[in-house]
Tab-separated table of C-alpha atoms and ligand atoms in Angstrom:
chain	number	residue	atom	x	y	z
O	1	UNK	CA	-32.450	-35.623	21.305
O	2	UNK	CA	-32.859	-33.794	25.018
O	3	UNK	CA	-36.280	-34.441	25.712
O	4	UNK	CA	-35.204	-33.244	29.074
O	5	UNK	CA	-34.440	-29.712	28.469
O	6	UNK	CA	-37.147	-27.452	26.948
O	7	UNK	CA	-36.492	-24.854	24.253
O	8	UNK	CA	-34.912	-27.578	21.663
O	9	UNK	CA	-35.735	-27.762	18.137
O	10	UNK	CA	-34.354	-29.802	15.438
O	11	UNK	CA	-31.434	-29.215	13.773
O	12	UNK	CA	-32.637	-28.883	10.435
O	13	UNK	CA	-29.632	-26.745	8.707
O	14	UNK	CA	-27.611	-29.146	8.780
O	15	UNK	CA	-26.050	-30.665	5.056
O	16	UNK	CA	-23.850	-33.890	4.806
O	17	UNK	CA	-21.710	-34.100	2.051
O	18	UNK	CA	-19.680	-37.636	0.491
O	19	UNK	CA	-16.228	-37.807	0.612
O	20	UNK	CA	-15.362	-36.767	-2.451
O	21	UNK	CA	-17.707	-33.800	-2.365
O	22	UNK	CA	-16.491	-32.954	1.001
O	23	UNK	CA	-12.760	-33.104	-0.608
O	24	UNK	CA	-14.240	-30.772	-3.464
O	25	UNK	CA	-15.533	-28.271	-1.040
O	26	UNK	CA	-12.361	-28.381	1.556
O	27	UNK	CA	-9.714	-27.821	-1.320
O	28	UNK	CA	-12.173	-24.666	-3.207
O	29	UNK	CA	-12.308	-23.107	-0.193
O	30	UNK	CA	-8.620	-23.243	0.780
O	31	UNK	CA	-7.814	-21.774	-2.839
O	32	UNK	CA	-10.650	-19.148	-2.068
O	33	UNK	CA	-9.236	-17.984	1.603
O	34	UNK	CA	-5.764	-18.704	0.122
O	35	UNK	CA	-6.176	-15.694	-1.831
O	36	UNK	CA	-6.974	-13.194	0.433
O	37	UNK	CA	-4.699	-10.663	1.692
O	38	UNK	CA	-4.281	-7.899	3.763
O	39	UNK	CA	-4.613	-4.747	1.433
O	40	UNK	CA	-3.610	-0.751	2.851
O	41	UNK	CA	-4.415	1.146	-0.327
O	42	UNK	CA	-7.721	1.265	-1.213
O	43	UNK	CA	-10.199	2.475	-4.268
O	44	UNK	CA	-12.906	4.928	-2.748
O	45	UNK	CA	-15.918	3.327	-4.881
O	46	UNK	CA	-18.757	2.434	-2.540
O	47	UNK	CA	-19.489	-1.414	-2.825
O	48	UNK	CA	-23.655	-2.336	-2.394
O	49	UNK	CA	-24.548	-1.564	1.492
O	50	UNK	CA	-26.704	-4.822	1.241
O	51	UNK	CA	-23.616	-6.785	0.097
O	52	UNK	CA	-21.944	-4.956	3.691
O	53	UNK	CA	-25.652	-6.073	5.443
O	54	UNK	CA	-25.296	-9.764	4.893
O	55	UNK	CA	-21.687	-9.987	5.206
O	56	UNK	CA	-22.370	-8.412	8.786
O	57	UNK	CA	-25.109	-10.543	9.022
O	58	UNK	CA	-22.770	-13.905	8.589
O	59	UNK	CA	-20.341	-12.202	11.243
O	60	UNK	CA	-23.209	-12.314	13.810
O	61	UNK	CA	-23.593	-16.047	13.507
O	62	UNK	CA	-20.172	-16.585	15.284
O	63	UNK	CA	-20.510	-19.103	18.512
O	64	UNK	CA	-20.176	-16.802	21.611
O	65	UNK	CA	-20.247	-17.835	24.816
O	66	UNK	CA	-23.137	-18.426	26.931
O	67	UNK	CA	-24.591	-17.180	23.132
O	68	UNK	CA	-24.445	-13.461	24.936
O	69	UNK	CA	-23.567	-12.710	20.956
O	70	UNK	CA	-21.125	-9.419	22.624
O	71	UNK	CA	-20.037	-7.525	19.681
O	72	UNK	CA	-21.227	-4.495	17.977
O	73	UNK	CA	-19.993	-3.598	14.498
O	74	UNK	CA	-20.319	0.073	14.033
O	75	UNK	CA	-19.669	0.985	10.499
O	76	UNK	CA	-18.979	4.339	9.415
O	77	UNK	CA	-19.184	6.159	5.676
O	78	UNK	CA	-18.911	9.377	6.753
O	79	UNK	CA	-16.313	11.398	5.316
O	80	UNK	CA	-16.340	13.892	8.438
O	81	UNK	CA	-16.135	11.121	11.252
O	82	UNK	CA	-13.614	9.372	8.929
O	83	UNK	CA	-11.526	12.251	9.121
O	84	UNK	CA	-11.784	12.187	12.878
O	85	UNK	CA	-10.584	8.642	13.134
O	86	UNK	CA	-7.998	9.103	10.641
O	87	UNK	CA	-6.442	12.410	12.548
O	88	UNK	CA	-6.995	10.502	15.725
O	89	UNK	CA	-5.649	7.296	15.015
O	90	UNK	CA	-2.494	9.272	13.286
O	91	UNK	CA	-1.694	11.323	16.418
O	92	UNK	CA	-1.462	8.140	18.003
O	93	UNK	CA	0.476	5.927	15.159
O	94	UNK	CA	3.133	9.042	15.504
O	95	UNK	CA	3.716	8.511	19.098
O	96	UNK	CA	3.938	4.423	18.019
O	97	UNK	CA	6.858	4.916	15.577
O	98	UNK	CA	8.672	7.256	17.113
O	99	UNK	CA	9.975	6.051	20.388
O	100	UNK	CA	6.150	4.810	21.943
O	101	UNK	CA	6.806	1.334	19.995
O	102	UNK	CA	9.917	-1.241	21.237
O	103	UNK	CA	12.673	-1.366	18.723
O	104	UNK	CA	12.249	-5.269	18.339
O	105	UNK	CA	7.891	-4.509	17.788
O	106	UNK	CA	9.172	-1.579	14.924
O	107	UNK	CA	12.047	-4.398	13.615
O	108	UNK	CA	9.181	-6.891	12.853
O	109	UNK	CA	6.613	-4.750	10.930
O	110	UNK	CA	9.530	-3.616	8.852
O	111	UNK	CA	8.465	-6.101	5.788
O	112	UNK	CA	5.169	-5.041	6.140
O	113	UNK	CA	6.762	-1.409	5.186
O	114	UNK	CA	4.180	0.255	7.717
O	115	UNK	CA	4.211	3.797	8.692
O	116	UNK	CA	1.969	6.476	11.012
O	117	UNK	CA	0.382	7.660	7.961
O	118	UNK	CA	-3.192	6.283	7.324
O	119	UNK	CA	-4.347	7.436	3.979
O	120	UNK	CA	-6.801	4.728	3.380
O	121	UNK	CA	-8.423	5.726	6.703
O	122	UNK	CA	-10.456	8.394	4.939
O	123	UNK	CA	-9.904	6.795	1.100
O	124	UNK	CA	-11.628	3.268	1.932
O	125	UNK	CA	-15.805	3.434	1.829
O	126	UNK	CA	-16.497	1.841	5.091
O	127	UNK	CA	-14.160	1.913	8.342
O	128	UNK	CA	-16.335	-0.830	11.080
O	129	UNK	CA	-15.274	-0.533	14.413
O	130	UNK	CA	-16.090	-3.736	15.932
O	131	UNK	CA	-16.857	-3.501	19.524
O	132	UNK	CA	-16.191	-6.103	22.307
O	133	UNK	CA	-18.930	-6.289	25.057
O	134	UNK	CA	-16.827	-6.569	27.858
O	135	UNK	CA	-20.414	-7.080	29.949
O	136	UNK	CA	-24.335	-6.339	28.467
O	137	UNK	CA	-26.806	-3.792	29.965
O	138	UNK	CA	-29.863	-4.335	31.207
O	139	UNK	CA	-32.689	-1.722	30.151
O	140	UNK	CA	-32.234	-0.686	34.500
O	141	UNK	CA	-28.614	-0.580	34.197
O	142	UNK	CA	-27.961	-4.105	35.780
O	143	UNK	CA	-25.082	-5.655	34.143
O	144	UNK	CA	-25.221	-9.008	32.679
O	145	UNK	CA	-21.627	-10.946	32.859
O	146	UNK	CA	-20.277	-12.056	29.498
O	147	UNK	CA	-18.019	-15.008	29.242
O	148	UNK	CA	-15.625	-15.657	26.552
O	149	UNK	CA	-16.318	-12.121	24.904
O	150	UNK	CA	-12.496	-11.570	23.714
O	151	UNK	CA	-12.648	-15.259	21.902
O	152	UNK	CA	-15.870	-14.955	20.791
O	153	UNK	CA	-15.667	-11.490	19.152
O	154	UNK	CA	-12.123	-12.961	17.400
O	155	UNK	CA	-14.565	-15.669	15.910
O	156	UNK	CA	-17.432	-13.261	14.482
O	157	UNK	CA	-14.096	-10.876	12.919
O	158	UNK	CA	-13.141	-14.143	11.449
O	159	UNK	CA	-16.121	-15.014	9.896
O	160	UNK	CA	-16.732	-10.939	8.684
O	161	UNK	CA	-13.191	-10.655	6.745
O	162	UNK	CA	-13.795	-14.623	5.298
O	163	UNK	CA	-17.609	-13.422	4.326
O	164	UNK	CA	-15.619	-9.666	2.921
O	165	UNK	CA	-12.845	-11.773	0.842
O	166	UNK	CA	-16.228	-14.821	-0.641
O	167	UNK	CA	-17.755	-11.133	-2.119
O	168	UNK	CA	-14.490	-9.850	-3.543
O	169	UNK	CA	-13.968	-7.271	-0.838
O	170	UNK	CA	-10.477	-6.072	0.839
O	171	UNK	CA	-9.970	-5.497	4.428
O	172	UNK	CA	-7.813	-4.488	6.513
O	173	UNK	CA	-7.298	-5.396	10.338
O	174	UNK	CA	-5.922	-2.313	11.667
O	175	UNK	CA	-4.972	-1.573	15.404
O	176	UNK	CA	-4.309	1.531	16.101
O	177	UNK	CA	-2.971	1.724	19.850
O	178	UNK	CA	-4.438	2.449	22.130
O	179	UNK	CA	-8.077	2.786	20.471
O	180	UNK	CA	-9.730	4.443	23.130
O	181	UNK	CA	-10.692	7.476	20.920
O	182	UNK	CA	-13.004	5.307	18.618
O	183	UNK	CA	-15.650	5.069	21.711
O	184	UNK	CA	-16.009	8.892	21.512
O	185	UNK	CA	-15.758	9.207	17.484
O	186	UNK	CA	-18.447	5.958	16.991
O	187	UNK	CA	-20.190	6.943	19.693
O	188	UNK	CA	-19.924	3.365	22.239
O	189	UNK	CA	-20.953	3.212	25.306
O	190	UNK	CA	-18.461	2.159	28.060
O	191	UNK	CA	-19.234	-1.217	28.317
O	192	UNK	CA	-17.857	-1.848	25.058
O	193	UNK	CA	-13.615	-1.831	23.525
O	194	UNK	CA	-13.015	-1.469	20.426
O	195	UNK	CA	-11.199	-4.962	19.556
O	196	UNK	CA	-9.931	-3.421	16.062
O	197	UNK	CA	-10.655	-1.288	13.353
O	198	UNK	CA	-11.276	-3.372	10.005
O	199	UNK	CA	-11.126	-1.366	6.800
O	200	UNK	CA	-13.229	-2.270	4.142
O	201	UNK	CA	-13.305	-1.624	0.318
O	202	UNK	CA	-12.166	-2.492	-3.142
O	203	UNK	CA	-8.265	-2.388	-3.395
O	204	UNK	CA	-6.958	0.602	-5.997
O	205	UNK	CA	-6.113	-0.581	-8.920
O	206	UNK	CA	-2.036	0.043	-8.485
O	207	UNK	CA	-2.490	-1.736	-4.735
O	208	UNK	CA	0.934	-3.777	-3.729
O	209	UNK	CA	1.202	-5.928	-0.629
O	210	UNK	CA	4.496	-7.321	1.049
O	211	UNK	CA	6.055	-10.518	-0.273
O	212	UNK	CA	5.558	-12.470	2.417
O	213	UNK	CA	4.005	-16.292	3.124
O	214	UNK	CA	2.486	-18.399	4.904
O	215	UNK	CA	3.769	-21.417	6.865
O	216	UNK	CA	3.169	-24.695	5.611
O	217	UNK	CA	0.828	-26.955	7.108
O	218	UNK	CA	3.255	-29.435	8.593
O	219	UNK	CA	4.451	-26.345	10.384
O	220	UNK	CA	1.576	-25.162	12.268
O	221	UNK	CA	-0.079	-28.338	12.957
O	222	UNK	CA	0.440	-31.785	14.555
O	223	UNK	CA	-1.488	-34.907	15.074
O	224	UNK	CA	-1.389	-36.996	18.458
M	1	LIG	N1	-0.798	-0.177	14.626
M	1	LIG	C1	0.376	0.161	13.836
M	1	LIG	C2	1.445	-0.852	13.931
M	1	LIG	C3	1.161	-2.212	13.424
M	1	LIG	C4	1.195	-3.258	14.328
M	1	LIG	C5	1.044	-4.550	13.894
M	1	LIG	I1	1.212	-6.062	15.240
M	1	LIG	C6	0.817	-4.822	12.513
M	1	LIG	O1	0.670	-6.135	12.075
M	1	LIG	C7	0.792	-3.766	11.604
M	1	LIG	C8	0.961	-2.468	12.088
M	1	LIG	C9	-0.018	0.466	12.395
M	1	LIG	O2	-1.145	0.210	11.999
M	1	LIG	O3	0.797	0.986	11.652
């Protein structure tokens, strides 16, 4: 314990598990994650906003630096303002595939079988744009420097499509570049960047994905 610093409190969420428990737990959740992939076609049914509330809620538990917590998830079900991203986000996926993008950047999302058009832009329920605080606000307009926003915001996305997958939800990480326009559609102050666009829903029933994998573990790890 710090009996030196004030403000501490016990850590009392804390659970131990034994081995084999812990070997249990590690290999479910691998299957569980292992089965989550990145969908594009979407069903339009609405999932339970309280289901979207907690998953959200589990995204804002990320570490951050200096705990400054910079992120703002702005989620939108509006078919209007859906719309607006989709025809916004098009105009610039257009410029992308057609000359804006380097042959060798279009030669790699080839198995992905991308293209400008963004159907599931206005099809899925929920689009949440999910804001990095570059630097907070003060209620006078002081600013208040954030450290580690970029990793930190990359954690709490993390956590929100691992929480989005545990309820049996697809998402999408989608980048449209540059995303500029989705401060002016979702309404963000300056301060803020919109670090991607994650689309959120059930997949359609007839949804494909690529048939790609995954490196093995001996291929993305080492021990020292
Ligand atoms: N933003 C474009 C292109 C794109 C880029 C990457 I890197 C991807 O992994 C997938 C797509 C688009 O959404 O089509």
């Amino acid at each position: 314990m710090n009996d030196s610093v004030q403000g501490f409190v016990p850590l009392a969420g804390y659970t131990g598990y034994d081995d084999d428990e812990m070997r249990m737990r590690a290999a479910n959740f691998y299957s569980e994650v292992g089965r989550r992939r990145t969908v594009r076609e979407f069903s339009s049914r609405v999932p339970p906003r309280d289901v979207l509330d907690n998953c959200l809620r589990g995204a804002g538990t990320a570490p951050s630096g200096a705990n400054m917590q910079p992120w703002h998830f702005a989620v939108v079900d509006d078919a209007d303002v859906k719309k607006k991203i989709r025809i916004a986000a098009e105009e610039e996926e257009s410029k992308f595939y057609s000359g804006g993008a380097p042959q060798e950047w279009l030669d790699a999302l080839e198995p992905l079988g991308t293209n400008p058009e963004k159907p599931f832009l206005e099809t899925a329920p929920w689009l949440i744009g999910i804001f990095e605080e570059s630097y907070g606000l003060l209620p006078d307009g002081r600013r208040v420097k954030h450290y580690y926003a970029r990793e930190s915001i990359g954690i709490a996305t993390g956590i929100l499509i691992t929480a989005l997958h545990h309820v049996g939800l697809a998402t999408l990480t989608h980048t449209p570049s540059p995303m500029g326009f989705l401060n002016e559609i979702m309404q963000r102050p300056p301060n803020e960047r919109c670090f991607l666009l994650l689309v959120v829903g059930y997949p359609s029933e007839d949804a494909s994905v690529p048939d790609i994998g995954r490196k093995s573990l001996d291929q993305f790890t080492s021990h020292l």
